[in-house]
Amino acid sequence: MSFVTAFSSELDHIMALLPILHYPDPRLHTRATAVAVVDERIRQLVDDMAETMRAAEGVGLAATQVDVHLRIIVLDVSEDHQQLQVFINPRLLSSEGEAENEEGCLSVPGIYDRVTRARRIKVEAMNREGKLFTLEAEGLLGTCIQHEMDHLEGKVFVQHLSQLKQNRIKTKLRKRARENL
Ligand code: NI
């Protein structure tokens, strides 16, 4: 794993921006494994993921997307981008209803489409300190949690679309990747 490191003048620890995998990279289809212990190494990864998500102007990032196959998600759906939410080993407890929303993904740049998911969910996870919590979510937060939990199963949001659309997106992103070499 390669790091692009940057020093902050305000904080005296090293922050790292992690490279984000782009669809159709096969590594995005890896199923993540549970975090055994939330230790300093995990907290550093969480902080790096948060930095990476913010630098890329995303609202959510799963460890899978930075090629670390552990069950970790960071989210920030707040207006001021100052309310980080961390989900370690998230587990869906219940879901109800259906809602269709437009989604995008840092691993599928420039592509947006509508996906149907549960309208309301209840999840259990550990936070950055390793403390267990439960949360009920709907709206953008609910959509985002479901989108990121999909990543941990090796599933990218375009896999909810028709095969025709998936093929078009693959072709487009492969072409773009070639042009950027
Ligand atoms: Ni995504």
mmCIF file of C-alpha atoms and ligand atoms in Angstrom:
data_model
loop_
_atom_site.group_PDB
_atom_site.id
_atom_site.type_symbol
_atom_site.label_atom_id
_atom_site.label_comp_id
_atom_site.label_asym_id
_atom_site.label_seq_id
_atom_site.Cartn_x
_atom_site.Cartn_y
_atom_site.Cartn_z
ATOM 1 C CA MET A 1 0.000 0.000 0.000
ATOM 2 C CA SER A 2 1.455 3.359 -0.956
ATOM 3 C CA PHE A 3 0.822 6.544 0.953
ATOM 4 C CA VAL A 4 0.859 10.181 -0.027
ATOM 5 C CA THR A 5 1.722 11.836 3.263
ATOM 6 C CA ALA A 6 1.145 15.420 4.247
ATOM 7 C CA PHE A 7 2.113 17.277 7.399
ATOM 8 C CA SER A 8 -0.351 19.556 9.086
ATOM 9 C CA SER A 9 0.997 22.595 10.899
ATOM 10 C CA GLU A 10 -1.824 22.467 13.452
ATOM 11 C CA LEU A 11 -1.648 18.808 14.337
ATOM 12 C CA ASP A 12 1.692 17.195 14.895
ATOM 13 C CA HIS A 13 0.796 13.741 13.648
ATOM 14 C CA ILE A 14 1.211 12.574 10.103
ATOM 15 C CA MET A 15 -1.964 12.384 8.077
ATOM 16 C CA ALA A 16 -2.119 10.216 5.044
ATOM 17 C CA LEU A 17 -4.262 10.408 1.968
ATOM 18 C CA LEU A 18 -4.966 6.873 0.795
ATOM 19 C CA PRO A 19 -5.344 6.062 -2.914
ATOM 20 C CA ILE A 20 -8.977 5.257 -3.797
ATOM 21 C CA LEU A 21 -9.680 2.236 -6.020
ATOM 22 C CA HIS A 22 -11.792 2.941 -9.086
ATOM 23 C CA TYR A 23 -14.489 0.676 -10.536
ATOM 24 C CA PRO A 24 -14.120 -1.787 -12.275
ATOM 25 C CA ASP A 25 -11.033 -2.639 -10.193
ATOM 26 C CA PRO A 26 -11.634 -6.259 -9.078
ATOM 27 C CA ARG A 27 -10.306 -5.472 -5.580
ATOM 28 C CA LEU A 28 -13.559 -3.536 -4.961
ATOM 29 C CA HIS A 29 -15.322 -6.895 -4.967
ATOM 30 C CA THR A 30 -13.418 -8.246 -1.958
ATOM 31 C CA ARG A 31 -15.517 -9.114 1.099
ATOM 32 C CA ALA A 32 -14.079 -7.346 4.157
ATOM 33 C CA THR A 33 -13.313 -9.173 7.404
ATOM 34 C CA ALA A 34 -14.296 -8.060 10.912
ATOM 35 C CA VAL A 35 -11.985 -5.877 13.005
ATOM 36 C CA ALA A 36 -10.810 -7.961 15.977
ATOM 37 C CA VAL A 37 -9.602 -5.159 18.249
ATOM 38 C CA VAL A 38 -10.017 -1.380 17.887
ATOM 39 C CA ASP A 39 -6.437 -0.324 18.621
ATOM 40 C CA GLU A 40 -4.142 2.579 17.628
ATOM 41 C CA ARG A 41 -3.529 1.028 14.213
ATOM 42 C CA ILE A 42 -7.277 0.965 13.511
ATOM 43 C CA ARG A 43 -7.729 4.519 14.811
ATOM 44 C CA GLN A 44 -4.932 5.718 12.519
ATOM 45 C CA LEU A 45 -6.671 4.014 9.585
ATOM 46 C CA VAL A 46 -9.997 5.644 10.564
ATOM 47 C CA ASP A 47 -8.317 9.080 10.680
ATOM 48 C CA ASP A 48 -6.629 8.517 7.314
ATOM 49 C CA MET A 49 -9.930 7.385 5.797
ATOM 50 C CA ALA A 50 -11.644 10.530 7.129
ATOM 51 C CA GLU A 51 -8.882 12.708 5.632
ATOM 52 C CA THR A 52 -9.115 10.870 2.330
ATOM 53 C CA MET A 53 -12.906 11.212 2.227
ATOM 54 C CA ARG A 54 -12.764 14.950 2.975
ATOM 55 C CA ALA A 55 -9.980 15.622 0.469
ATOM 56 C CA ALA A 56 -12.065 13.871 -2.192
ATOM 57 C CA GLU A 57 -15.205 15.790 -1.097
ATOM 58 C CA GLY A 58 -17.119 12.590 -0.380
ATOM 59 C CA VAL A 59 -19.765 11.955 2.274
ATOM 60 C CA GLY A 60 -18.799 8.350 2.919
ATOM 61 C CA LEU A 61 -15.905 5.941 2.495
ATOM 62 C CA ALA A 62 -15.510 2.230 3.194
ATOM 63 C CA ALA A 63 -12.084 0.698 3.913
ATOM 64 C CA THR A 64 -12.612 -1.541 0.866
ATOM 65 C CA GLN A 65 -12.271 1.544 -1.340
ATOM 66 C CA VAL A 66 -8.733 2.175 -0.079
ATOM 67 C CA ASP A 67 -7.830 -1.504 -0.541
ATOM 68 C CA VAL A 68 -7.979 -2.338 3.172
ATOM 69 C CA HIS A 69 -10.407 -5.211 3.581
ATOM 70 C CA LEU A 70 -11.610 -4.586 7.117
ATOM 71 C CA ARG A 71 -15.180 -3.746 8.132
ATOM 72 C CA ILE A 72 -14.766 0.000 8.677
ATOM 73 C CA ILE A 73 -16.869 2.903 7.353
ATOM 74 C CA VAL A 74 -16.501 6.660 7.809
ATOM 75 C CA LEU A 75 -19.330 9.082 7.008
ATOM 76 C CA ASP A 76 -20.011 12.772 7.253
ATOM 77 C CA VAL A 77 -23.346 13.852 5.849
ATOM 78 C CA SER A 78 -23.454 17.115 7.849
ATOM 79 C CA GLU A 79 -23.749 20.551 6.232
ATOM 80 C CA ASP A 80 -20.516 21.814 7.797
ATOM 81 C CA HIS A 81 -18.541 18.562 7.171
ATOM 82 C CA GLN A 82 -17.485 18.516 10.821
ATOM 83 C CA GLN A 83 -19.530 15.584 12.129
ATOM 84 C CA LEU A 84 -17.605 12.432 11.415
ATOM 85 C CA GLN A 85 -19.395 9.148 12.081
ATOM 86 C CA VAL A 86 -17.401 5.935 12.356
ATOM 87 C CA PHE A 87 -18.859 2.451 11.995
ATOM 88 C CA ILE A 88 -16.623 -0.508 12.831
ATOM 89 C CA ASN A 89 -18.083 -3.997 12.210
ATOM 90 C CA PRO A 90 -21.513 -2.533 11.321
ATOM 91 C CA ARG A 91 -24.441 -4.939 11.462
ATOM 92 C CA LEU A 92 -27.916 -4.345 10.072
ATOM 93 C CA LEU A 93 -30.472 -5.036 12.839
ATOM 94 C CA SER A 94 -33.628 -4.166 10.903
ATOM 95 C CA SER A 95 -34.860 -2.364 7.835
ATOM 96 C CA GLU A 96 -38.233 -1.178 6.594
ATOM 97 C CA GLY A 97 -39.835 0.373 3.546
ATOM 98 C CA GLU A 98 -38.289 1.411 0.266
ATOM 99 C CA ALA A 99 -36.769 4.666 -0.926
ATOM 100 C CA GLU A 100 -35.175 5.575 -4.241
ATOM 101 C CA ASN A 101 -32.345 8.109 -4.194
ATOM 102 C CA GLU A 102 -29.621 9.296 -6.523
ATOM 103 C CA GLU A 103 -26.221 7.944 -5.528
ATOM 104 C CA GLY A 104 -22.651 8.548 -6.500
ATOM 105 C CA CYS A 105 -19.401 6.976 -5.278
ATOM 106 C CA LEU A 106 -15.778 8.078 -4.941
ATOM 107 C CA SER A 107 -14.868 4.775 -6.631
ATOM 108 C CA VAL A 108 -17.127 5.522 -9.614
ATOM 109 C CA PRO A 109 -16.240 9.162 -10.363
ATOM 110 C CA GLY A 110 -18.684 11.228 -12.359
ATOM 111 C CA ILE A 111 -21.447 8.586 -12.403
ATOM 112 C CA TYR A 112 -24.753 9.177 -10.621
ATOM 113 C CA ASP A 113 -27.894 7.069 -10.763
ATOM 114 C CA ARG A 114 -30.975 6.180 -8.768
ATOM 115 C CA VAL A 115 -30.887 3.170 -6.449
ATOM 116 C CA THR A 116 -33.731 1.680 -4.399
ATOM 117 C CA ARG A 117 -32.849 0.748 -0.819
ATOM 118 C CA ALA A 118 -34.588 0.428 2.537
ATOM 119 C CA ARG A 119 -36.239 3.665 3.685
ATOM 120 C CA ARG A 120 -35.294 3.221 7.317
ATOM 121 C CA ILE A 121 -32.647 1.040 8.939
ATOM 122 C CA LYS A 122 -31.303 0.211 12.362
ATOM 123 C CA VAL A 123 -27.620 -0.660 12.667
ATOM 124 C CA GLU A 124 -25.251 -1.681 15.396
ATOM 125 C CA ALA A 125 -21.537 -0.882 15.203
ATOM 126 C CA MET A 126 -18.503 0.158 17.227
ATOM 127 C CA ASN A 127 -17.254 3.736 17.184
ATOM 128 C CA ARG A 128 -13.631 4.978 16.954
ATOM 129 C CA GLU A 129 -13.153 4.121 20.644
ATOM 130 C CA GLY A 130 -14.424 0.571 20.162
ATOM 131 C CA LYS A 131 -17.688 1.313 21.987
ATOM 132 C CA LEU A 132 -20.828 -0.423 20.723
ATOM 133 C CA PHE A 133 -23.774 1.765 19.675
ATOM 134 C CA THR A 134 -27.048 1.412 17.777
ATOM 135 C CA LEU A 135 -28.444 3.964 15.379
ATOM 136 C CA GLU A 136 -31.678 4.387 13.444
ATOM 137 C CA ALA A 137 -31.247 6.202 10.158
ATOM 138 C CA GLU A 138 -33.208 7.318 7.117
ATOM 139 C CA GLY A 139 -32.754 9.943 4.404
ATOM 140 C CA LEU A 140 -29.214 10.676 3.217
ATOM 141 C CA LEU A 141 -27.633 9.062 6.295
ATOM 142 C CA GLY A 142 -29.637 5.860 5.861
ATOM 143 C CA THR A 143 -28.820 5.687 2.153
ATOM 144 C CA CYS A 144 -25.166 6.373 2.803
ATOM 145 C CA ILE A 145 -24.835 3.681 5.505
ATOM 146 C CA GLN A 146 -26.427 1.082 3.196
ATOM 147 C CA HIS A 147 -24.193 2.163 0.283
ATOM 148 C CA GLU A 148 -21.047 1.852 2.430
ATOM 149 C CA MET A 149 -22.119 -1.461 3.979
ATOM 150 C CA ASP A 150 -22.492 -2.789 0.424
ATOM 151 C CA HIS A 151 -18.812 -1.904 -0.188
ATOM 152 C CA LEU A 152 -17.820 -4.142 2.748
ATOM 153 C CA GLU A 153 -19.599 -7.010 0.975
ATOM 154 C CA GLY A 154 -17.649 -6.252 -2.194
ATOM 155 C CA LYS A 155 -20.609 -4.580 -3.870
ATOM 156 C CA VAL A 156 -20.461 -1.254 -5.740
ATOM 157 C CA PHE A 157 -23.699 0.783 -6.171
ATOM 158 C CA VAL A 158 -23.700 0.359 -9.971
ATOM 159 C CA GLN A 159 -24.374 -3.359 -9.355
ATOM 160 C CA HIS A 160 -27.911 -2.294 -8.391
ATOM 161 C CA LEU A 161 -28.364 -0.951 -11.960
ATOM 162 C CA SER A 162 -29.211 -2.879 -15.122
ATOM 163 C CA GLN A 163 -26.509 -4.971 -16.788
ATOM 164 C CA LEU A 164 -26.660 -2.621 -19.778
ATOM 165 C CA LYS A 165 -25.932 0.408 -17.594
ATOM 166 C CA GLN A 166 -23.136 -1.448 -15.770
ATOM 167 C CA ASN A 167 -21.468 -2.310 -19.074
ATOM 168 C CA ARG A 168 -21.708 1.307 -20.271
ATOM 169 C CA ILE A 169 -20.195 2.572 -17.009
ATOM 170 C CA LYS A 170 -17.350 0.013 -17.183
ATOM 171 C CA THR A 171 -16.540 1.018 -20.753
ATOM 172 C CA LYS A 172 -16.609 4.713 -19.882
ATOM 173 C CA LEU A 173 -14.380 4.386 -16.802
ATOM 174 C CA ARG A 174 -11.882 2.043 -18.538
ATOM 175 C CA LYS A 175 -11.592 4.538 -21.393
ATOM 176 C CA ARG A 176 -11.086 7.404 -18.958
ATOM 177 C CA ALA A 177 -8.433 5.433 -17.025
ATOM 178 C CA ARG A 178 -6.537 4.780 -20.285
ATOM 179 C CA GLU A 179 -6.653 8.463 -21.195
ATOM 180 C CA ASN A 180 -5.271 9.435 -17.802
ATOM 181 C CA LEU A 181 -2.256 7.101 -17.962
HETATM 182 NI NI NI B 1 -19.147 4.193 -2.685
#
